[in-house]
């Protein structure tokens, strides 16, 4: 069965800290891994990763994929209260032609 | 704003009833996906349509059905509702048939079954 596991499930840090969110997966015929940020409503797209070792970066956020070890990390540096959200990792399972989501990591940034 | 529109935003109904959730994809997107998000299950894929045809099926119950119309909007029909169907239902759209491009999500319909 296709599976995506995120850790930690919950994280509370202070503004300015750096955080690393983890996503490991076991899926049939991996095609891509995506990160989404979900605040109150719709998940919004952050990154799509298809190749190992190539870092994707957007401002203070960055992500990298390791296809050998089957995981990805999402880093957020100099965190701000606006970064508080649930971060979702999703993997495209080509065998099942679907996007499998992890449970999400609830990140809380305290001022 | 993702460009994906879902209506209604909230829906409260009783067990045994039937409801219809509506989704208009982003302009130019041909694929529509339906997801269910509940507290203990995370985001669960229900079904995908591409250009009017069913493309992939996930954990969709037999009491649930969906369709995509010629104008590409989609409807998700939920019948014989049970308390456990209470959840946030998301629609997402993308350009292509496969996941070559990211999904863009609507704001969801919160369904409460009492």
PDB file of C-alpha atoms in Angstrom:
ATOM      1  CA  UNK A   1       0.000   0.000   0.000  1.00  0.00           C
ATOM      2  CA  UNK A   2       1.291   3.462  -0.888  1.00  0.00           C
ATOM      3  CA  UNK A   3       2.345   5.375   2.201  1.00  0.00           C
ATOM      4  CA  UNK A   4       3.638   8.857   3.021  1.00  0.00           C
ATOM      5  CA  UNK A   5       4.770   9.613   6.557  1.00  0.00           C
ATOM      6  CA  UNK A   6       5.588  13.054   7.871  1.00  0.00           C
ATOM      7  CA  UNK A   7       7.439  13.961  11.021  1.00  0.00           C
ATOM      8  CA  UNK A   8       7.111  15.544  13.395  1.00  0.00           C
ATOM      9  CA  UNK A   9       3.303  15.754  13.449  1.00  0.00           C
ATOM     10  CA  UNK A  10       3.505  18.944  15.448  1.00  0.00           C
ATOM     11  CA  UNK A  11       6.242  21.492  16.054  1.00  0.00           C
ATOM     12  CA  UNK A  12       6.313  24.694  18.116  1.00  0.00           C
ATOM     13  CA  UNK A  13       9.253  27.083  17.769  1.00  0.00           C
ATOM     14  CA  UNK A  14      10.085  30.741  18.325  1.00  0.00           C
ATOM     15  CA  UNK A  15      10.206  33.354  15.628  1.00  0.00           C
ATOM     16  CA  UNK A  16      13.622  33.405  14.007  1.00  0.00           C
ATOM     17  CA  UNK A  17      14.320  29.719  14.513  1.00  0.00           C
ATOM     18  CA  UNK A  18      15.128  27.366  11.650  1.00  0.00           C
ATOM     19  CA  UNK A  19      12.961  24.277  11.215  1.00  0.00           C
ATOM     20  CA  UNK A  20      13.284  21.067   9.225  1.00  0.00           C
ATOM     21  CA  UNK A  21      10.209  19.051   8.306  1.00  0.00           C
ATOM     22  CA  UNK A  22      10.542  15.465   7.171  1.00  0.00           C
ATOM     23  CA  UNK A  23       8.664  13.339   4.679  1.00  0.00           C
ATOM     24  CA  UNK A  24       9.355   9.681   3.946  1.00  0.00           C
ATOM     25  CA  UNK A  25       7.495   7.574   1.442  1.00  0.00           C
ATOM     26  CA  UNK A  26       6.881   4.105   0.096  1.00  0.00           C
ATOM     27  CA  UNK A  27       4.957   4.183  -3.154  1.00  0.00           C
ATOM     28  CA  UNK A  28       4.693   2.228  -6.363  1.00  0.00           C
ATOM     29  CA  UNK A  29       6.449   3.819  -9.308  1.00  0.00           C
ATOM     30  CA  UNK A  30       7.425   7.154  -7.764  1.00  0.00           C
ATOM     31  CA  UNK A  31       7.033  10.113 -10.098  1.00  0.00           C
ATOM     32  CA  UNK A  32       7.222  13.267  -7.994  1.00  0.00           C
ATOM     33  CA  UNK A  33       7.006  14.670  -4.492  1.00  0.00           C
ATOM     34  CA  UNK A  34       5.170  17.871  -3.676  1.00  0.00           C
ATOM     35  CA  UNK A  35       5.016  20.161  -0.663  1.00  0.00           C
ATOM     36  CA  UNK A  36       1.934  22.209   0.163  1.00  0.00           C
ATOM     37  CA  UNK A  37       1.200  24.767   2.873  1.00  0.00           C
ATOM     38  CA  UNK A  38      -2.288  24.726   4.378  1.00  0.00           C
ATOM     39  CA  UNK A  39      -3.343  27.618   6.540  1.00  0.00           C
ATOM     40  CA  UNK A  40      -7.054  27.926   7.156  1.00  0.00           C
ATOM     41  CA  UNK A  41      -8.425  26.647   3.917  1.00  0.00           C
ATOM     42  CA  UNK A  42      -6.954  25.524   0.603  1.00  0.00           C
ATOM     43  CA  UNK A  43      -3.514  23.912   0.459  1.00  0.00           C
ATOM     44  CA  UNK A  44      -1.203  26.117  -1.571  1.00  0.00           C
ATOM     45  CA  UNK A  45       1.613  24.736  -3.678  1.00  0.00           C
ATOM     46  CA  UNK A  46       5.215  25.208  -2.523  1.00  0.00           C
ATOM     47  CA  UNK A  47       7.521  22.834  -4.399  1.00  0.00           C
ATOM     48  CA  UNK A  48       7.528  19.922  -6.810  1.00  0.00           C
ATOM     49  CA  UNK A  49      10.584  17.640  -6.690  1.00  0.00           C
ATOM     50  CA  UNK A  50      11.407  14.949  -9.193  1.00  0.00           C
ATOM     51  CA  UNK A  51      15.200  14.604  -9.100  1.00  0.00           C
ATOM     52  CA  UNK A  52      17.448  13.623  -6.222  1.00  0.00           C
ATOM     53  CA  UNK A  53      19.897  16.080  -4.743  1.00  0.00           C
ATOM     54  CA  UNK A  54      18.628  19.195  -6.488  1.00  0.00           C
ATOM     55  CA  UNK A  55      17.531  21.820  -3.987  1.00  0.00           C
ATOM     56  CA  UNK A  56      14.471  23.877  -4.771  1.00  0.00           C
ATOM     57  CA  UNK A  57      14.431  27.273  -3.092  1.00  0.00           C
ATOM     58  CA  UNK A  58      11.878  30.016  -2.636  1.00  0.00           C
ATOM     59  CA  UNK A  59      12.830  32.794  -0.255  1.00  0.00           C
ATOM     60  CA  UNK A  60      13.343  31.335   3.200  1.00  0.00           C
ATOM     61  CA  UNK A  61      11.955  27.946   2.160  1.00  0.00           C
ATOM     62  CA  UNK A  62      13.944  25.185   0.534  1.00  0.00           C
ATOM     63  CA  UNK A  63      13.455  21.511  -0.137  1.00  0.00           C
ATOM     64  CA  UNK A  64      15.452  18.558  -1.344  1.00  0.00           C
ATOM     65  CA  UNK A  65      14.650  15.000  -2.359  1.00  0.00           C
ATOM     66  CA  UNK A  66      16.605  11.794  -1.770  1.00  0.00           C
ATOM     67  CA  UNK A  67      15.186   9.084  -4.027  1.00  0.00           C
ATOM     68  CA  UNK A  68      17.619   6.470  -2.775  1.00  0.00           C
ATOM     69  CA  UNK A  69      16.589   6.847   0.859  1.00  0.00           C
ATOM     70  CA  UNK A  70      12.983   7.731  -0.079  1.00  0.00           C
ATOM     71  CA  UNK A  71      12.595  10.971   1.779  1.00  0.00           C
ATOM     72  CA  UNK A  72      12.433  14.708   1.431  1.00  0.00           C
ATOM     73  CA  UNK A  73      12.985  17.613   3.799  1.00  0.00           C
ATOM     74  CA  UNK A  74      11.501  21.075   3.867  1.00  0.00           C
ATOM     75  CA  UNK A  75      13.599  23.743   5.547  1.00  0.00           C
ATOM     76  CA  UNK A  76      12.348  27.096   6.715  1.00  0.00           C
ATOM     77  CA  UNK A  77      14.942  29.585   7.946  1.00  0.00           C
ATOM     78  CA  UNK A  78      14.357  32.723  10.022  1.00  0.00           C
ATOM     79  CA  UNK A  79      10.770  31.639  10.713  1.00  0.00           C
ATOM     80  CA  UNK A  80       7.997  34.210  11.017  1.00  0.00           C
ATOM     81  CA  UNK A  81       4.564  33.960  12.618  1.00  0.00           C
ATOM     82  CA  UNK A  82       3.093  33.894   9.121  1.00  0.00           C
ATOM     83  CA  UNK A  83       4.801  30.553   8.552  1.00  0.00           C
ATOM     84  CA  UNK A  84       2.416  28.959  11.047  1.00  0.00           C
ATOM     85  CA  UNK A  85       0.438  26.377   9.087  1.00  0.00           C
ATOM     86  CA  UNK A  86       0.092  22.692   8.341  1.00  0.00           C
ATOM     87  CA  UNK A  87       2.712  21.568   5.848  1.00  0.00           C
ATOM     88  CA  UNK A  88       1.636  18.686   3.633  1.00  0.00           C
ATOM     89  CA  UNK A  89       3.855  16.327   1.714  1.00  0.00           C
ATOM     90  CA  UNK A  90       2.357  14.417  -1.218  1.00  0.00           C
ATOM     91  CA  UNK A  91       3.825  11.807  -3.507  1.00  0.00           C
ATOM     92  CA  UNK A  92       2.625  10.916  -6.966  1.00  0.00           C
ATOM     93  CA  UNK A  93       2.292   7.153  -7.157  1.00  0.00           C
ATOM     94  CA  UNK A  94       2.472   6.304 -10.818  1.00  0.00           C
ATOM     95  CA  UNK A  95       1.301   2.776 -10.288  1.00  0.00           C
ATOM     96  CA  UNK A  96      -1.980   3.958  -8.809  1.00  0.00           C
ATOM     97  CA  UNK A  97      -2.058   7.234 -10.718  1.00  0.00           C
ATOM     98  CA  UNK A  98      -2.858   9.235  -7.647  1.00  0.00           C
ATOM     99  CA  UNK A  99      -1.369  11.732  -5.242  1.00  0.00           C
ATOM    100  CA  UNK A 100      -0.877  10.283  -1.770  1.00  0.00           C
ATOM    101  CA  UNK A 101      -0.753  12.818   1.062  1.00  0.00           C
ATOM    102  CA  UNK A 102       0.959  12.517   4.403  1.00  0.00           C
ATOM    103  CA  UNK A 103      -0.771  13.482   7.638  1.00  0.00           C
ATOM    104  CA  UNK A 104       0.917  16.852   7.667  1.00  0.00           C
ATOM    105  CA  UNK A 105       3.133  18.685  10.152  1.00  0.00           C
ATOM    106  CA  UNK A 106       1.429  21.410  12.176  1.00  0.00           C
ATOM    107  CA  UNK A 107       3.982  24.171  12.608  1.00  0.00           C
ATOM    108  CA  UNK A 108       3.383  26.915  15.152  1.00  0.00           C
ATOM    109  CA  UNK A 109       5.675  29.928  15.303  1.00  0.00           C
ATOM    110  CA  UNK A 110       5.479  31.875  18.550  1.00  0.00           C
ATOM    111  CA  UNK A 111       6.535  35.542  18.612  1.00  0.00           C
TER     112      UNK A 111
ATOM    113  CA  UNK B   1      -6.706  32.963  -4.832  1.00  0.00           C
ATOM    114  CA  UNK B   2      -6.118  29.646  -6.638  1.00  0.00           C
ATOM    115  CA  UNK B   3      -8.807  30.253  -9.249  1.00  0.00           C
ATOM    116  CA  UNK B   4     -10.677  27.094  -8.230  1.00  0.00           C
ATOM    117  CA  UNK B   5     -14.198  27.845  -6.999  1.00  0.00           C
ATOM    118  CA  UNK B   6     -16.170  25.553  -4.743  1.00  0.00           C
ATOM    119  CA  UNK B   7     -19.758  25.956  -3.606  1.00  0.00           C
ATOM    120  CA  UNK B   8     -21.260  25.920  -1.111  1.00  0.00           C
ATOM    121  CA  UNK B   9     -18.693  26.829   1.540  1.00  0.00           C
ATOM    122  CA  UNK B  10     -20.652  25.167   4.295  1.00  0.00           C
ATOM    123  CA  UNK B  11     -23.346  22.513   4.282  1.00  0.00           C
ATOM    124  CA  UNK B  12     -25.246  21.109   7.238  1.00  0.00           C
ATOM    125  CA  UNK B  13     -27.568  18.202   6.636  1.00  0.00           C
ATOM    126  CA  UNK B  14     -29.059  15.190   8.357  1.00  0.00           C
ATOM    127  CA  UNK B  15     -28.120  11.533   8.123  1.00  0.00           C
ATOM    128  CA  UNK B  16     -29.672   9.737   5.177  1.00  0.00           C
ATOM    129  CA  UNK B  17     -29.826  12.851   3.030  1.00  0.00           C
ATOM    130  CA  UNK B  18     -28.153  13.566  -0.310  1.00  0.00           C
ATOM    131  CA  UNK B  19     -26.033  16.602  -1.182  1.00  0.00           C
ATOM    132  CA  UNK B  20     -24.215  17.933  -4.233  1.00  0.00           C
ATOM    133  CA  UNK B  21     -20.923  19.789  -4.065  1.00  0.00           C
ATOM    134  CA  UNK B  22     -19.875  21.920  -6.988  1.00  0.00           C
ATOM    135  CA  UNK B  23     -16.457  22.843  -8.368  1.00  0.00           C
ATOM    136  CA  UNK B  24     -15.299  25.152 -11.138  1.00  0.00           C
ATOM    137  CA  UNK B  25     -11.677  24.553 -12.102  1.00  0.00           C
ATOM    138  CA  UNK B  26      -9.127  27.203 -12.987  1.00  0.00           C
ATOM    139  CA  UNK B  27      -9.460  28.565 -16.484  1.00  0.00           C
ATOM    140  CA  UNK B  28      -7.611  26.256 -18.859  1.00  0.00           C
ATOM    141  CA  UNK B  29      -7.373  23.310 -16.458  1.00  0.00           C
ATOM    142  CA  UNK B  30      -8.816  20.077 -17.799  1.00  0.00           C
ATOM    143  CA  UNK B  31      -8.359  17.834 -14.770  1.00  0.00           C
ATOM    144  CA  UNK B  32     -10.504  17.997 -11.667  1.00  0.00           C
ATOM    145  CA  UNK B  33      -9.746  16.055  -8.500  1.00  0.00           C
ATOM    146  CA  UNK B  34     -11.859  15.519  -5.413  1.00  0.00           C
ATOM    147  CA  UNK B  35     -10.332  15.014  -1.981  1.00  0.00           C
ATOM    148  CA  UNK B  36     -11.825  14.405   1.438  1.00  0.00           C
ATOM    149  CA  UNK B  37     -10.066  15.794   4.512  1.00  0.00           C
ATOM    150  CA  UNK B  38     -11.073  14.667   7.957  1.00  0.00           C
ATOM    151  CA  UNK B  39      -9.205  15.167  11.217  1.00  0.00           C
ATOM    152  CA  UNK B  40      -8.066  11.592  11.597  1.00  0.00           C
ATOM    153  CA  UNK B  41      -7.532  10.681   7.934  1.00  0.00           C
ATOM    154  CA  UNK B  42      -5.714  13.580   6.353  1.00  0.00           C
ATOM    155  CA  UNK B  43      -6.313  14.310   2.679  1.00  0.00           C
ATOM    156  CA  UNK B  44      -7.797  11.278   0.940  1.00  0.00           C
ATOM    157  CA  UNK B  45      -8.048  11.097  -2.833  1.00  0.00           C
ATOM    158  CA  UNK B  46     -11.543  10.305  -4.062  1.00  0.00           C
ATOM    159  CA  UNK B  47     -11.658  10.634  -7.830  1.00  0.00           C
ATOM    160  CA  UNK B  48     -10.177  12.427 -10.839  1.00  0.00           C
ATOM    161  CA  UNK B  49     -11.791  13.538 -14.076  1.00  0.00           C
ATOM    162  CA  UNK B  50      -9.974  14.675 -17.173  1.00  0.00           C
ATOM    163  CA  UNK B  51     -11.802  16.496 -19.925  1.00  0.00           C
ATOM    164  CA  UNK B  52     -15.109  14.948 -18.968  1.00  0.00           C
ATOM    165  CA  UNK B  53     -13.960  11.376 -18.426  1.00  0.00           C
ATOM    166  CA  UNK B  54     -13.148   9.533 -15.246  1.00  0.00           C
ATOM    167  CA  UNK B  55      -9.380   9.165 -15.065  1.00  0.00           C
ATOM    168  CA  UNK B  56      -8.544   7.641 -11.694  1.00  0.00           C
ATOM    169  CA  UNK B  57     -10.414   6.433  -8.663  1.00  0.00           C
ATOM    170  CA  UNK B  58      -9.300   6.428  -5.059  1.00  0.00           C
ATOM    171  CA  UNK B  59     -11.086   5.534  -1.859  1.00  0.00           C
ATOM    172  CA  UNK B  60     -14.487   6.703  -3.008  1.00  0.00           C
ATOM    173  CA  UNK B  61     -17.482   5.040  -1.421  1.00  0.00           C
ATOM    174  CA  UNK B  62     -20.245   3.573  -3.579  1.00  0.00           C
ATOM    175  CA  UNK B  63     -22.632   6.112  -2.017  1.00  0.00           C
ATOM    176  CA  UNK B  64     -20.543   8.858  -3.605  1.00  0.00           C
ATOM    177  CA  UNK B  65     -20.442   9.699  -7.284  1.00  0.00           C
ATOM    178  CA  UNK B  66     -19.019  12.471  -9.397  1.00  0.00           C
ATOM    179  CA  UNK B  67     -19.083  13.799 -12.904  1.00  0.00           C
ATOM    180  CA  UNK B  68     -17.423  16.449 -15.009  1.00  0.00           C
ATOM    181  CA  UNK B  69     -19.554  18.395 -17.444  1.00  0.00           C
ATOM    182  CA  UNK B  70     -18.709  19.691 -20.939  1.00  0.00           C
ATOM    183  CA  UNK B  71     -17.913  23.128 -19.488  1.00  0.00           C
ATOM    184  CA  UNK B  72     -15.420  21.297 -17.213  1.00  0.00           C
ATOM    185  CA  UNK B  73     -17.119  22.072 -13.937  1.00  0.00           C
ATOM    186  CA  UNK B  74     -17.567  19.073 -11.693  1.00  0.00           C
ATOM    187  CA  UNK B  75     -20.064  17.889  -9.130  1.00  0.00           C
ATOM    188  CA  UNK B  76     -19.591  15.442  -6.282  1.00  0.00           C
ATOM    189  CA  UNK B  77     -22.786  13.750  -5.139  1.00  0.00           C
ATOM    190  CA  UNK B  78     -22.930  12.251  -1.658  1.00  0.00           C
ATOM    191  CA  UNK B  79     -25.970  10.150  -0.770  1.00  0.00           C
ATOM    192  CA  UNK B  80     -27.297   8.207   2.223  1.00  0.00           C
ATOM    193  CA  UNK B  81     -25.121  10.439   4.336  1.00  0.00           C
ATOM    194  CA  UNK B  82     -23.657   9.142   7.574  1.00  0.00           C
ATOM    195  CA  UNK B  83     -22.129  10.994  10.522  1.00  0.00           C
ATOM    196  CA  UNK B  84     -18.701   9.821   9.419  1.00  0.00           C
ATOM    197  CA  UNK B  85     -19.053  11.665   6.126  1.00  0.00           C
ATOM    198  CA  UNK B  86     -18.607  14.950   7.960  1.00  0.00           C
ATOM    199  CA  UNK B  87     -15.405  16.411   6.545  1.00  0.00           C
ATOM    200  CA  UNK B  88     -13.881  19.111   4.403  1.00  0.00           C
ATOM    201  CA  UNK B  89     -14.211  18.257   0.722  1.00  0.00           C
ATOM    202  CA  UNK B  90     -11.657  19.814  -1.581  1.00  0.00           C
ATOM    203  CA  UNK B  91     -11.679  20.146  -5.299  1.00  0.00           C
ATOM    204  CA  UNK B  92      -8.404  20.705  -7.120  1.00  0.00           C
ATOM    205  CA  UNK B  93      -7.566  21.242 -10.752  1.00  0.00           C
ATOM    206  CA  UNK B  94      -4.545  20.976 -12.992  1.00  0.00           C
ATOM    207  CA  UNK B  95      -3.736  21.502 -16.622  1.00  0.00           C
ATOM    208  CA  UNK B  96      -2.890  17.996 -17.739  1.00  0.00           C
ATOM    209  CA  UNK B  97      -4.132  14.468 -17.349  1.00  0.00           C
ATOM    210  CA  UNK B  98      -1.278  13.398 -15.113  1.00  0.00           C
ATOM    211  CA  UNK B  99       0.503  15.140 -12.289  1.00  0.00           C
ATOM    212  CA  UNK B 100       2.997  16.989 -14.485  1.00  0.00           C
ATOM    213  CA  UNK B 101       1.853  20.248 -12.985  1.00  0.00           C
ATOM    214  CA  UNK B 102       0.880  20.979  -9.396  1.00  0.00           C
ATOM    215  CA  UNK B 103      -2.685  20.777  -8.224  1.00  0.00           C
ATOM    216  CA  UNK B 104      -4.433  23.999  -7.312  1.00  0.00           C
ATOM    217  CA  UNK B 105      -6.995  23.617  -4.562  1.00  0.00           C
ATOM    218  CA  UNK B 106     -10.266  25.379  -3.933  1.00  0.00           C
ATOM    219  CA  UNK B 107     -11.220  26.545  -0.444  1.00  0.00           C
ATOM    220  CA  UNK B 108     -13.294  23.462   0.189  1.00  0.00           C
ATOM    221  CA  UNK B 109     -16.833  22.687   1.258  1.00  0.00           C
ATOM    222  CA  UNK B 110     -17.267  21.884   4.921  1.00  0.00           C
ATOM    223  CA  UNK B 111     -19.942  19.224   5.257  1.00  0.00           C
ATOM    224  CA  UNK B 112     -21.509  18.569   8.629  1.00  0.00           C
ATOM    225  CA  UNK B 113     -23.864  15.610   8.940  1.00  0.00           C
ATOM    226  CA  UNK B 114     -26.024  15.671  12.067  1.00  0.00           C
TER     227      UNK B 114
END
